JSON list of C-alpha atoms in Angstrom, two decimals:
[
{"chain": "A", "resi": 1, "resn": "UNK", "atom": "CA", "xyz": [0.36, -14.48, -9.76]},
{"chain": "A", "resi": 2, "resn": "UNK", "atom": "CA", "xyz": [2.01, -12.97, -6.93]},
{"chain": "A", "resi": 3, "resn": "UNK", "atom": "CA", "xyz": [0.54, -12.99, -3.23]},
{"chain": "A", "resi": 4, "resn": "UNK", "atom": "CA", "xyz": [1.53, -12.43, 0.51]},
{"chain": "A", "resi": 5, "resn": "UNK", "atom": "CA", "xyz": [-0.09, -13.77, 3.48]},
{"chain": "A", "resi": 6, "resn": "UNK", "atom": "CA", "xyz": [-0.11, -12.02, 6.67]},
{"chain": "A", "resi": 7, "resn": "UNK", "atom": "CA", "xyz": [-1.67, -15.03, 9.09]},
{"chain": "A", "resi": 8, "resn": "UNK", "atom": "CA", "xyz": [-2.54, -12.83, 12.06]},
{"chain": "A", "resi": 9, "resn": "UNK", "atom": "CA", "xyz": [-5.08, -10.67, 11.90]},
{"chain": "A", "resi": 10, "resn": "UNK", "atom": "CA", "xyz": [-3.58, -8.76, 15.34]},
{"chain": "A", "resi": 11, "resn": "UNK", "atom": "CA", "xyz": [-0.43, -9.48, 17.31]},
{"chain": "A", "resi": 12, "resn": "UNK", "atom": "CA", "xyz": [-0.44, -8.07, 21.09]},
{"chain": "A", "resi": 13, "resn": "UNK", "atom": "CA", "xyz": [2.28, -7.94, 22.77]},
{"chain": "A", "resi": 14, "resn": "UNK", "atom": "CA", "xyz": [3.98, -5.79, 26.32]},
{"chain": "A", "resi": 15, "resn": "UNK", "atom": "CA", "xyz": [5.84, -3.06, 26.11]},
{"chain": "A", "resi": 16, "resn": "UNK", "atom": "CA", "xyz": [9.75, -4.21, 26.08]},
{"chain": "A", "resi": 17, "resn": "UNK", "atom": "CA", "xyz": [9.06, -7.35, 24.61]},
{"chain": "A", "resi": 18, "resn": "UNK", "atom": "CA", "xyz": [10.34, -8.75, 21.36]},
{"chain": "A", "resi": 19, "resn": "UNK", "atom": "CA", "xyz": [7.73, -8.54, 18.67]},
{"chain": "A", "resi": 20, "resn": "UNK", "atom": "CA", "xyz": [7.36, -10.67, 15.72]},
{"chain": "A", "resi": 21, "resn": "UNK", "atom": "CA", "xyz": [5.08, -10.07, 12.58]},
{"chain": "A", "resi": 22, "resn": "UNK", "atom": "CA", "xyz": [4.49, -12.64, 10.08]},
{"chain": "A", "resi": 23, "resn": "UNK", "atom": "CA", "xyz": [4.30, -12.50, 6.54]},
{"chain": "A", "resi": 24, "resn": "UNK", "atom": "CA", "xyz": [4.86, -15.33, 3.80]},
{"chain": "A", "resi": 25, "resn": "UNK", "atom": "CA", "xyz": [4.87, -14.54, 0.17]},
{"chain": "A", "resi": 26, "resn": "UNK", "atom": "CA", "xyz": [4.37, -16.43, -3.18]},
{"chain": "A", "resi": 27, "resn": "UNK", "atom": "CA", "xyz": [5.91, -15.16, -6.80]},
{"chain": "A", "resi": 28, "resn": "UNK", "atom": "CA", "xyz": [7.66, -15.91, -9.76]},
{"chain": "A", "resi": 29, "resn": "UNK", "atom": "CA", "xyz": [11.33, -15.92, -9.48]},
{"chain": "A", "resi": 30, "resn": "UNK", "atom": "CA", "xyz": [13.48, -13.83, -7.03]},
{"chain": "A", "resi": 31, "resn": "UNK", "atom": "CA", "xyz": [11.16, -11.55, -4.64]},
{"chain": "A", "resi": 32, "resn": "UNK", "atom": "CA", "xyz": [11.27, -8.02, -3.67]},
{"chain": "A", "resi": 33, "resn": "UNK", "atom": "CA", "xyz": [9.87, -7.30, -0.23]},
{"chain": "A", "resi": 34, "resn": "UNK", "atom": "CA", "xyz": [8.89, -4.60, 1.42]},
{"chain": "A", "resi": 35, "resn": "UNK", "atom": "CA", "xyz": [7.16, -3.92, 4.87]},
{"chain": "A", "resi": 36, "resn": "UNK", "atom": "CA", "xyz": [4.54, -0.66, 5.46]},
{"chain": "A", "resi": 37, "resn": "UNK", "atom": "CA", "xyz": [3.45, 1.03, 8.85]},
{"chain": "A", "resi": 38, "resn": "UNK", "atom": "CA", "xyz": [-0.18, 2.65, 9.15]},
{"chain": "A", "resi": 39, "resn": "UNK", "atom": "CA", "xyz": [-0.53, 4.84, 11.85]},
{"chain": "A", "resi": 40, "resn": "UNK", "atom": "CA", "xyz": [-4.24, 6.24, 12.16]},
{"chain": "A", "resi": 41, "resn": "UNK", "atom": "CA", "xyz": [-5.66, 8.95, 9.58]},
{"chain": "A", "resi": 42, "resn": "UNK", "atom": "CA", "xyz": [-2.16, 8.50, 7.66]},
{"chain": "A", "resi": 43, "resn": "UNK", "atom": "CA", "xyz": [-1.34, 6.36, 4.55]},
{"chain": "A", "resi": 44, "resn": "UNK", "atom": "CA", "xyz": [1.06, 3.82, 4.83]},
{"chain": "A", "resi": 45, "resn": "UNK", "atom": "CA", "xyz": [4.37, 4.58, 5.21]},
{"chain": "A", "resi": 46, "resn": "UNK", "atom": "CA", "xyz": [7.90, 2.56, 3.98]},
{"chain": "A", "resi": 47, "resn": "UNK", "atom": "CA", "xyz": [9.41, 1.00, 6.91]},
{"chain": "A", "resi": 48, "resn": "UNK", "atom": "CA", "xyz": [12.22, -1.58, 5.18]},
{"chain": "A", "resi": 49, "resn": "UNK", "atom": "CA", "xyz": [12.69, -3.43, 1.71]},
{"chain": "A", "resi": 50, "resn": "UNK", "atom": "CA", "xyz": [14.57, -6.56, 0.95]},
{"chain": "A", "resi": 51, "resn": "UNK", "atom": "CA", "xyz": [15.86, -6.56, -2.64]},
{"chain": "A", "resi": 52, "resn": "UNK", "atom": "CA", "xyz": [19.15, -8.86, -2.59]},
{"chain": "A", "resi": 53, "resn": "UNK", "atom": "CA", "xyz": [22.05, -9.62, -0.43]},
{"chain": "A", "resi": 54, "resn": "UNK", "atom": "CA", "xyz": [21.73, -9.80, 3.34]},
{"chain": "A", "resi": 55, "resn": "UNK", "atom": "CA", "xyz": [18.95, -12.13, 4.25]},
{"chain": "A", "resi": 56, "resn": "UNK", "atom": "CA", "xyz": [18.44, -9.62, 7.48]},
{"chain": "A", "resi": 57, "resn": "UNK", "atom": "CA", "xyz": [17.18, -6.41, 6.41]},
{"chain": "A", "resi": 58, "resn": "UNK", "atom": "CA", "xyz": [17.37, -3.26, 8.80]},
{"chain": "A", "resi": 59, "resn": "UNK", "atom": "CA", "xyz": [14.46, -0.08, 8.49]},
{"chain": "A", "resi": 60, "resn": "UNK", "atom": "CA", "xyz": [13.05, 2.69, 10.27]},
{"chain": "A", "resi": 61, "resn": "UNK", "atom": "CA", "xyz": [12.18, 3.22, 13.94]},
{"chain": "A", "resi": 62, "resn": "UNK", "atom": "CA", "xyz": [14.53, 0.01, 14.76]},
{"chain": "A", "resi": 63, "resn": "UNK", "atom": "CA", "xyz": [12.70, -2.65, 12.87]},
{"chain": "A", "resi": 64, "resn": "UNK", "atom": "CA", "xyz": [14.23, -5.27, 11.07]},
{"chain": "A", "resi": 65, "resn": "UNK", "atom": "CA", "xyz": [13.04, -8.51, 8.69]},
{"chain": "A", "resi": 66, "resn": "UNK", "atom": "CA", "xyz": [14.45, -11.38, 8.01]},
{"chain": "A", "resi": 67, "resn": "UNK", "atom": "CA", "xyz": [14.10, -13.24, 4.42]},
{"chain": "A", "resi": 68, "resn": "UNK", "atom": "CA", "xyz": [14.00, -16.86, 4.53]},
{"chain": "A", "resi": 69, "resn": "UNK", "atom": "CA", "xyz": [13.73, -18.37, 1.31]},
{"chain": "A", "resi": 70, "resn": "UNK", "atom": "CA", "xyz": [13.16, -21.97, 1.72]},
{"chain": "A", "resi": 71, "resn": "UNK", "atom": "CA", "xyz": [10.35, -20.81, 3.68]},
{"chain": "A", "resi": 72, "resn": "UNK", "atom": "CA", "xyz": [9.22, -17.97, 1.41]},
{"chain": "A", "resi": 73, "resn": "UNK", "atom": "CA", "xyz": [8.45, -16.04, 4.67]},
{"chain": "A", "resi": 74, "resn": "UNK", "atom": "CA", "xyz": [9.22, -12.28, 5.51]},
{"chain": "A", "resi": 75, "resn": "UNK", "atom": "CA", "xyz": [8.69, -11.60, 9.19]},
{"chain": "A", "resi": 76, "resn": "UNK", "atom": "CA", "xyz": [9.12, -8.03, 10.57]},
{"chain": "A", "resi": 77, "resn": "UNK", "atom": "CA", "xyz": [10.53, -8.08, 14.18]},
{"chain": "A", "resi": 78, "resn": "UNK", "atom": "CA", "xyz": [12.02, -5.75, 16.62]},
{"chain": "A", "resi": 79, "resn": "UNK", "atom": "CA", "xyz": [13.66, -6.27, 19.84]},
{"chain": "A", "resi": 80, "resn": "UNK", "atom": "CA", "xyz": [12.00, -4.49, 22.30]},
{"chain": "A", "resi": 81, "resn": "UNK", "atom": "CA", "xyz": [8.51, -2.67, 21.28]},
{"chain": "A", "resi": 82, "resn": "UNK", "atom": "CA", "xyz": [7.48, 0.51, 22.29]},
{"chain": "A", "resi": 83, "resn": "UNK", "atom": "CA", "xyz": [3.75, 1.60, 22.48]},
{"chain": "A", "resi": 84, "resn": "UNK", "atom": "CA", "xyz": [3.93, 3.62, 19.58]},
{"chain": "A", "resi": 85, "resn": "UNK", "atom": "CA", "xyz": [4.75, 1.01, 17.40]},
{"chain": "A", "resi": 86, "resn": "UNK", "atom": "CA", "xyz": [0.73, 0.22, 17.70]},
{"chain": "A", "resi": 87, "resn": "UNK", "atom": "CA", "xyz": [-0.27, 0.41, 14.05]},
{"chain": "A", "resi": 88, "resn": "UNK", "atom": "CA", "xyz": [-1.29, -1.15, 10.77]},
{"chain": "A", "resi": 89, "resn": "UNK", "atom": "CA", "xyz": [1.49, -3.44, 9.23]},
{"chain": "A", "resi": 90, "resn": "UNK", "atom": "CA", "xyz": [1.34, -4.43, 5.59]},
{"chain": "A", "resi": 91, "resn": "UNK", "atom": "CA", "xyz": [3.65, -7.31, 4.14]},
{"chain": "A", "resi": 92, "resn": "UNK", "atom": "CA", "xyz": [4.18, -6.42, 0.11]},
{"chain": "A", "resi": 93, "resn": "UNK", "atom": "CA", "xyz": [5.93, -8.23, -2.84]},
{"chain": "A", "resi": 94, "resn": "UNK", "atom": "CA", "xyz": [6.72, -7.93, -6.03]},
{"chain": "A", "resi": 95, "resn": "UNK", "atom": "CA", "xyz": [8.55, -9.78, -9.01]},
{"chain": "A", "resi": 96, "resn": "UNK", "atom": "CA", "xyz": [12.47, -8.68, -9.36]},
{"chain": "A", "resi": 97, "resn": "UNK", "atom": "CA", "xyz": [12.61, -8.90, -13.13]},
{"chain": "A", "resi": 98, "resn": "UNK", "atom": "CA", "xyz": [9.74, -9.46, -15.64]},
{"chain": "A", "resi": 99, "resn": "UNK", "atom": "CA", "xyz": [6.16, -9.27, -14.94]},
{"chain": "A", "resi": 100, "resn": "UNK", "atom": "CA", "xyz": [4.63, -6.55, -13.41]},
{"chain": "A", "resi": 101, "resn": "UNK", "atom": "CA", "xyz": [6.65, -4.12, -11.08]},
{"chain": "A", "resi": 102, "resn": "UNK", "atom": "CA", "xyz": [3.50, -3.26, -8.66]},
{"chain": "A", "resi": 103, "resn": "UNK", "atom": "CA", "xyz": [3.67, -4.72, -5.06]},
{"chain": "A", "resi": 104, "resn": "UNK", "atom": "CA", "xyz": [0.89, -6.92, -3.86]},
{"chain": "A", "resi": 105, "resn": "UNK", "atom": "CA", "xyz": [0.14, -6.14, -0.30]},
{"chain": "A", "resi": 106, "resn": "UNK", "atom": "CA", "xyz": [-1.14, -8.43, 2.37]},
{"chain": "A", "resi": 107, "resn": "UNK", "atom": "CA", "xyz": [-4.59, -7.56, 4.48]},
{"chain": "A", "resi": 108, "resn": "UNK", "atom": "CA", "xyz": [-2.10, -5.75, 6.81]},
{"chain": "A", "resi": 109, "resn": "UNK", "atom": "CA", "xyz": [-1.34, -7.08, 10.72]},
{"chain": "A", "resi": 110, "resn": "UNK", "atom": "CA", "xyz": [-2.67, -4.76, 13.67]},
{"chain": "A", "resi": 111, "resn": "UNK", "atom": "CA", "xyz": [0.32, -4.84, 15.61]},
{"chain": "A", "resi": 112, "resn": "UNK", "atom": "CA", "xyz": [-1.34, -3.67, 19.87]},
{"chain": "A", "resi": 113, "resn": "UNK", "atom": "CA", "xyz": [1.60, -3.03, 22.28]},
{"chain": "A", "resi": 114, "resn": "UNK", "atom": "CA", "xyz": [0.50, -2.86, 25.98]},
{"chain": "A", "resi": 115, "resn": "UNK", "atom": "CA", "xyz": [2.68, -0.67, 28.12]},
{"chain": "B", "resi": 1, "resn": "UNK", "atom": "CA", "xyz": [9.46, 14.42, 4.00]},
{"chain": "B", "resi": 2, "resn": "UNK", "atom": "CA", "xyz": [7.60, 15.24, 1.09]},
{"chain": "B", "resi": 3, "resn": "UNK", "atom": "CA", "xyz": [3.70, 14.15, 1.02]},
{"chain": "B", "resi": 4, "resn": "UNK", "atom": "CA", "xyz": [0.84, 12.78, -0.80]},
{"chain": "B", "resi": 5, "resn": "UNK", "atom": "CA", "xyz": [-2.07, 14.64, -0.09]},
{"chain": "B", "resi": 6, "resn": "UNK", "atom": "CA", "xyz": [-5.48, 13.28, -0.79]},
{"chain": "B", "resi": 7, "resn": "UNK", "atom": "CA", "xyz": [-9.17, 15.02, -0.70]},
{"chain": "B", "resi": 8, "resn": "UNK", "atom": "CA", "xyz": [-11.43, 14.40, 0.56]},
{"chain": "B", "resi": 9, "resn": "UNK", "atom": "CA", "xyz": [-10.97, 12.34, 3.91]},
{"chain": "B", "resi": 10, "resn": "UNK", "atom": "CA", "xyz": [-14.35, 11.16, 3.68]},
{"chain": "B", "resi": 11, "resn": "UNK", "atom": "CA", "xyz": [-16.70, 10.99, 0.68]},
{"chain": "B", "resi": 12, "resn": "UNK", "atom": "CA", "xyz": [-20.22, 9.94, 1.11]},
{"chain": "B", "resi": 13, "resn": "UNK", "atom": "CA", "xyz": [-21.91, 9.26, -1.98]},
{"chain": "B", "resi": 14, "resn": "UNK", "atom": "CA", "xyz": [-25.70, 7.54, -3.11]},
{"chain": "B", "resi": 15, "resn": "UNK", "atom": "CA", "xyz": [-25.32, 4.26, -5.22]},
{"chain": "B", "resi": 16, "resn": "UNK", "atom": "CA", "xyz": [-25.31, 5.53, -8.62]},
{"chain": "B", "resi": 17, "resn": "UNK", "atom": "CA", "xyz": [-23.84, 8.57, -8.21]},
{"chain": "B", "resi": 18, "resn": "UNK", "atom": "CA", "xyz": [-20.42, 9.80, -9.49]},
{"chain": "B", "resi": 19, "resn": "UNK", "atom": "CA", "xyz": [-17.55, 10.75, -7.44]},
{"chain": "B", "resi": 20, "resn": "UNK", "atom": "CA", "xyz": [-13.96, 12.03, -8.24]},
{"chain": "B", "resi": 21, "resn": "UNK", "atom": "CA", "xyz": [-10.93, 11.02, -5.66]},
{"chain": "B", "resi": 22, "resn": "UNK", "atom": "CA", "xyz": [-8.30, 13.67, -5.81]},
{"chain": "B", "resi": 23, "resn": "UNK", "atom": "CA", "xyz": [-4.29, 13.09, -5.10]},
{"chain": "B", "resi": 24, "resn": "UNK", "atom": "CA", "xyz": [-1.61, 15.62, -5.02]},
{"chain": "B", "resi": 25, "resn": "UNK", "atom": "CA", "xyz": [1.25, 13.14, -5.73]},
{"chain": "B", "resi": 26, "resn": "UNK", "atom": "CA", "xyz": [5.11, 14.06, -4.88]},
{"chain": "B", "resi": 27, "resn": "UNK", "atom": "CA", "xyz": [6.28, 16.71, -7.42]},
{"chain": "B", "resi": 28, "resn": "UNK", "atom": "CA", "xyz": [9.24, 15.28, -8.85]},
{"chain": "B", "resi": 29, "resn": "UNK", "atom": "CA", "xyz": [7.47, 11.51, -9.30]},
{"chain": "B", "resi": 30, "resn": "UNK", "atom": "CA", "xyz": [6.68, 10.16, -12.28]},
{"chain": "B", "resi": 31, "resn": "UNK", "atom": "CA", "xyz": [4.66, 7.33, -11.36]},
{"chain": "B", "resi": 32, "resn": "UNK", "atom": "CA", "xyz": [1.21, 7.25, -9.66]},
{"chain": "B", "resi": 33, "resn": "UNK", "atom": "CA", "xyz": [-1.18, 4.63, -8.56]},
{"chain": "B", "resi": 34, "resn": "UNK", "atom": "CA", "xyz": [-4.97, 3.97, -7.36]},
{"chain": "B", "resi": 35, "resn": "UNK", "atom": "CA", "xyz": [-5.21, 0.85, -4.13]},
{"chain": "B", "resi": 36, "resn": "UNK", "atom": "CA", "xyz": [-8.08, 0.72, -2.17]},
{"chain": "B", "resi": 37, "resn": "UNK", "atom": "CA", "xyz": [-8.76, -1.29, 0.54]},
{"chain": "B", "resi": 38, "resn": "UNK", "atom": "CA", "xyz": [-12.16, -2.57, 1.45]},
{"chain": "B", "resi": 39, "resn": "UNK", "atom": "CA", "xyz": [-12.73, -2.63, 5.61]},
{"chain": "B", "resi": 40, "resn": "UNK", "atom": "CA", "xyz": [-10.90, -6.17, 6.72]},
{"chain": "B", "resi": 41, "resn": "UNK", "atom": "CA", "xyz": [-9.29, -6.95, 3.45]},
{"chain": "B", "resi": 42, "resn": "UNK", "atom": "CA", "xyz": [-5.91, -6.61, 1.56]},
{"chain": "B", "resi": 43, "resn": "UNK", "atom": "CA", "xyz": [-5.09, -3.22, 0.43]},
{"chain": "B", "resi": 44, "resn": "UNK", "atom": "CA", "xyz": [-5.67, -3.98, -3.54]},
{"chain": "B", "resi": 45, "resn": "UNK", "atom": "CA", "xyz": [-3.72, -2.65, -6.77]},
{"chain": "B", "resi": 46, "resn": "UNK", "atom": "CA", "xyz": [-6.10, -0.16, -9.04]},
{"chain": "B", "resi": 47, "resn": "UNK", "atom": "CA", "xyz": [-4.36, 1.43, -11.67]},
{"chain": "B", "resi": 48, "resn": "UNK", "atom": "CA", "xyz": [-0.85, 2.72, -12.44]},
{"chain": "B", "resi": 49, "resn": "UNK", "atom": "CA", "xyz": [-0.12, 5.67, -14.34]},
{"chain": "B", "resi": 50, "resn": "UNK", "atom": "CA", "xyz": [2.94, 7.33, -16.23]},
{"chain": "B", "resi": 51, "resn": "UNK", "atom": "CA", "xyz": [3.28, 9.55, -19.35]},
{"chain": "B", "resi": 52, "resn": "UNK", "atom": "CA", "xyz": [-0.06, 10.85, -19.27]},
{"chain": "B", "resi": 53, "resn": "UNK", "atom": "CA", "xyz": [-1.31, 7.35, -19.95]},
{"chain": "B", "resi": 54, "resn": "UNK", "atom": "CA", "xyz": [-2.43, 3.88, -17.90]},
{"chain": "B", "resi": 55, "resn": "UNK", "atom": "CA", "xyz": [0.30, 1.37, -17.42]},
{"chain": "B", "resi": 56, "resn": "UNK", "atom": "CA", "xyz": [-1.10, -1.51, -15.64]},
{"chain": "B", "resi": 57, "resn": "UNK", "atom": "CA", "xyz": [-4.46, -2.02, -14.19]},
{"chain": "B", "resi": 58, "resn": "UNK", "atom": "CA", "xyz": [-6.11, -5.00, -12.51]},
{"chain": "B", "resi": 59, "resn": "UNK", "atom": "CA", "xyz": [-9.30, -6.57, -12.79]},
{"chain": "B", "resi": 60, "resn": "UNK", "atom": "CA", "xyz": [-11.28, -4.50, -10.74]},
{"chain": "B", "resi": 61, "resn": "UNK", "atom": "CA", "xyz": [-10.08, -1.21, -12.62]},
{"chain": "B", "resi": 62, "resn": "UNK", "atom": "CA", "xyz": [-13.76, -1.76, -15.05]},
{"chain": "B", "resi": 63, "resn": "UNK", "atom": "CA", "xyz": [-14.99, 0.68, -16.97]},
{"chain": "B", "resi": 64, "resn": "UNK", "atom": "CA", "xyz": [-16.96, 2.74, -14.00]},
{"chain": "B", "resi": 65, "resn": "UNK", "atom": "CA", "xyz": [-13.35, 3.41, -13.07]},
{"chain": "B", "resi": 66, "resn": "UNK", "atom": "CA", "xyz": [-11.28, 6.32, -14.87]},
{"chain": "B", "resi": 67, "resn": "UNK", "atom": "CA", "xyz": [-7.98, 8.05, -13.77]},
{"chain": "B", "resi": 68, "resn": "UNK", "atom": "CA", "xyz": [-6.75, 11.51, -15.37]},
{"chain": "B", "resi": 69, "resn": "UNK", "atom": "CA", "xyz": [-4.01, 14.17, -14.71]},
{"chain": "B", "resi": 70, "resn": "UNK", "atom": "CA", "xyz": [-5.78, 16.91, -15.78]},
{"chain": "B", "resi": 71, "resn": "UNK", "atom": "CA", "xyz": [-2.77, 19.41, -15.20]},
{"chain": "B", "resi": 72, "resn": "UNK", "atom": "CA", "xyz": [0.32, 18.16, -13.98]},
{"chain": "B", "resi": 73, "resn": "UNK", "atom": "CA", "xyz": [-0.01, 18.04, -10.71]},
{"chain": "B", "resi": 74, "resn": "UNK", "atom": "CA", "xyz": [-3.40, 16.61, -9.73]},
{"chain": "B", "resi": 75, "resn": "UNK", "atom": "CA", "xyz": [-4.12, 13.05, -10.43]},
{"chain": "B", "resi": 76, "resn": "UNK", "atom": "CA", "xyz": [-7.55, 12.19, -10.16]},
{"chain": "B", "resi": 77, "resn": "UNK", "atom": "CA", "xyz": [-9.90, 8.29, -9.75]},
{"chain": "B", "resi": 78, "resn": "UNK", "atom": "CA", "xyz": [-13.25, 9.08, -11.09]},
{"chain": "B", "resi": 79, "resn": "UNK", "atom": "CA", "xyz": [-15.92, 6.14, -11.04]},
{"chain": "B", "resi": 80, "resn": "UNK", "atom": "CA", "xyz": [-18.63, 6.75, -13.13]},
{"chain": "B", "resi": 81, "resn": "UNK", "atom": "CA", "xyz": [-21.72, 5.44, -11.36]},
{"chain": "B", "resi": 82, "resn": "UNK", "atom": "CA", "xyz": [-20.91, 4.15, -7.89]},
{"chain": "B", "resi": 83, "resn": "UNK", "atom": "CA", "xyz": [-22.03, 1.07, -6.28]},
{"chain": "B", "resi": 84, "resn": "UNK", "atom": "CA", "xyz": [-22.39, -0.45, -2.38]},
{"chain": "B", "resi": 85, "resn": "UNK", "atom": "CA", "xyz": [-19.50, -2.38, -2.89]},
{"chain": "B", "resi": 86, "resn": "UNK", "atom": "CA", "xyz": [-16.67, 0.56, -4.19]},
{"chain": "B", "resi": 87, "resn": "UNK", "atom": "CA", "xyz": [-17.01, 1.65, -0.26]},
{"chain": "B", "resi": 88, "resn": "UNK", "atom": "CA", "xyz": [-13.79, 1.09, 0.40]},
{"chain": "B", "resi": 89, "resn": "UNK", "atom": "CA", "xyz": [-10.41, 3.54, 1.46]},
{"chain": "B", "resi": 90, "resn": "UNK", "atom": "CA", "xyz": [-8.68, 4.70, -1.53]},
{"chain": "B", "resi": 91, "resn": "UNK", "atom": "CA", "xyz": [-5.61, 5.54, -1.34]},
{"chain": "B", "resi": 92, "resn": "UNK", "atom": "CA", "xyz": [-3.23, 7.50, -3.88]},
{"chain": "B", "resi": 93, "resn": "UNK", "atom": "CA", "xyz": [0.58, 6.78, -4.40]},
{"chain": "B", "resi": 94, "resn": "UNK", "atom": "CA", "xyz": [3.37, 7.87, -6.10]},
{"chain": "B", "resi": 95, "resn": "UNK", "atom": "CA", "xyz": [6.97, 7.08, -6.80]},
{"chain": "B", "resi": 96, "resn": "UNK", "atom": "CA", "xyz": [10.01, 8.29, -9.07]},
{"chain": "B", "resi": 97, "resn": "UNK", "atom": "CA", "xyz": [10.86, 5.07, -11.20]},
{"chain": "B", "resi": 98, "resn": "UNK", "atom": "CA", "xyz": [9.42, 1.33, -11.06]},
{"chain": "B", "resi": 99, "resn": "UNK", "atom": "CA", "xyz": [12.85, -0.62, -9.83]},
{"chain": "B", "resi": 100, "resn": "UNK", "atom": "CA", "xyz": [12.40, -1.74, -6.24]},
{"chain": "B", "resi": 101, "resn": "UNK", "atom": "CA", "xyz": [11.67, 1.73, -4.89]},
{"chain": "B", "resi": 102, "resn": "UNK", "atom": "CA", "xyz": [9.70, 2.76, -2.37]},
{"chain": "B", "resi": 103, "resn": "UNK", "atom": "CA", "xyz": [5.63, 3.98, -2.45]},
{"chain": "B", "resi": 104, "resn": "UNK", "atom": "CA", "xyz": [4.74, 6.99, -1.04]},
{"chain": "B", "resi": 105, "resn": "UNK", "atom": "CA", "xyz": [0.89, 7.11, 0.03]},
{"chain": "B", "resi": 106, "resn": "UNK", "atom": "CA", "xyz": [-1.63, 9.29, 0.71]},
{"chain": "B", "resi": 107, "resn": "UNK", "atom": "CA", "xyz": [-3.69, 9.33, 3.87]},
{"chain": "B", "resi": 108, "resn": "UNK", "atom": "CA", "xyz": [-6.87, 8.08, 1.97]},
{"chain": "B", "resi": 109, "resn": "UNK", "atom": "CA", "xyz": [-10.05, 8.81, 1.25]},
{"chain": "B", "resi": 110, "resn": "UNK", "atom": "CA", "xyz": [-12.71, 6.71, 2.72]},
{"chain": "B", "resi": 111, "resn": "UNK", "atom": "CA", "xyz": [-15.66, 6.37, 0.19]},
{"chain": "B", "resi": 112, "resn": "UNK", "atom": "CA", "xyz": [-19.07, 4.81, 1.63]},
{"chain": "B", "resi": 113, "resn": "UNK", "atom": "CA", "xyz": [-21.90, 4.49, -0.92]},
{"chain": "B", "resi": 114, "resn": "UNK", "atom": "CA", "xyz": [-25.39, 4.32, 0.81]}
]
């Protein structure tokens, strides 16, 4: 069975800071990934997908993810966060061949950026 | 961007009682979903949906549960006879094929069953 973590429940960090949001995954074979925003009273949104090639994946609104297999982990980062990158973040992954093709998702990661 | 739309926002409903979730997926999508979410816990696979029939659906997709596209553009979660714990955010999605691509989500409907 397939399953992501997400190990922090909230992440705070200052405006202009780095950020880092954590996600490691378990499933058969090679993973898909993907990483969702939740901004209030909206549904999740796509932010950035790994499928194959480059282990550093580039998305929306200047996020990025690295995949790092020996560690089965997924973390979304960005440079320098902005207050309106406060939201809902949800890790999800999937099988790439066989078994079923719907993501799991994680319990999702409040991500709290102070200006 | 095109959206999901979902009604109602909020749905407040006696244990027992039935209720029916409506989704407005994409237009051009062929494949639809049901995930909920229960307050503090992982956002959870329902149902998936494509040719007019169910495709996969998990363990918590029982028979109180029921999904329908009555005509060809809504696509509807009923549950039959609601209890305490199906309060929970629902939310609808909806994609074009299955291979690695992307889910595009409603805003939810929050159920609460008193």
């Amino acid at each position: 069975a397939q399953s992501v973590a997400q190990p922090e429940d909230q992440v705070n960090v200052a405006e202009g800071n780095p950020l880092t949001v954590k996600c490691t995954y378990s499933v058969s074979g090679n993973p898909y990934l993907f990483w969702y925003v939740q901004y209030p009273n909206r549904g999740l949104q796509f932010l950035l997908k790994y499928i194959t090639g480059d282990n550093l994946v580039k998305g929306s609104y200047g996020f990025e993810a690295e995949f790092n297999k020996s560690q089965t982990s997924f973390h979304l980062k960005k440079p320098s966060a902005l207050v309106s990158d406060s939201a809902l973040y949800f890790c999800a992954v999937r099988g790439a061949s066989g078994g079923s093709y719907i993501p799991t998702f994680g319990r999702g990661t409040s991500l709290i950026v102070h200006p | 961007e095109p959206e999901v739309t979902q009604t109602p926002s909020h749905q407040v409903t006696q244990m027992g009682q039935e209720v029916i979730l409506r989704c407005v997926p994409i237009s051009n999508h062929l494949y639809f979903y049901w995930y909920r979410q229960i307050l503090g816990q992982k956002v959870e696979f329902l149902v998936s949906f494509y040719n007019n029939e169910i495709s996969e659906k998990s363990e918590i997709f029982d028979d109180q549960f029921s999904v329908e596209r009555p005509d060809g553009s809504n696509f509807t979660l009923k549950i039959r006879s609601t209890k305490l714990e199906d309060s929970a955010m629902y939310f609808c999605a909806s994609t074009r094929g299955v291979n690695n691509e992307k889910l595009f989500f409603g805003s939810g409907t929050q159920l609460s069953v008193l």
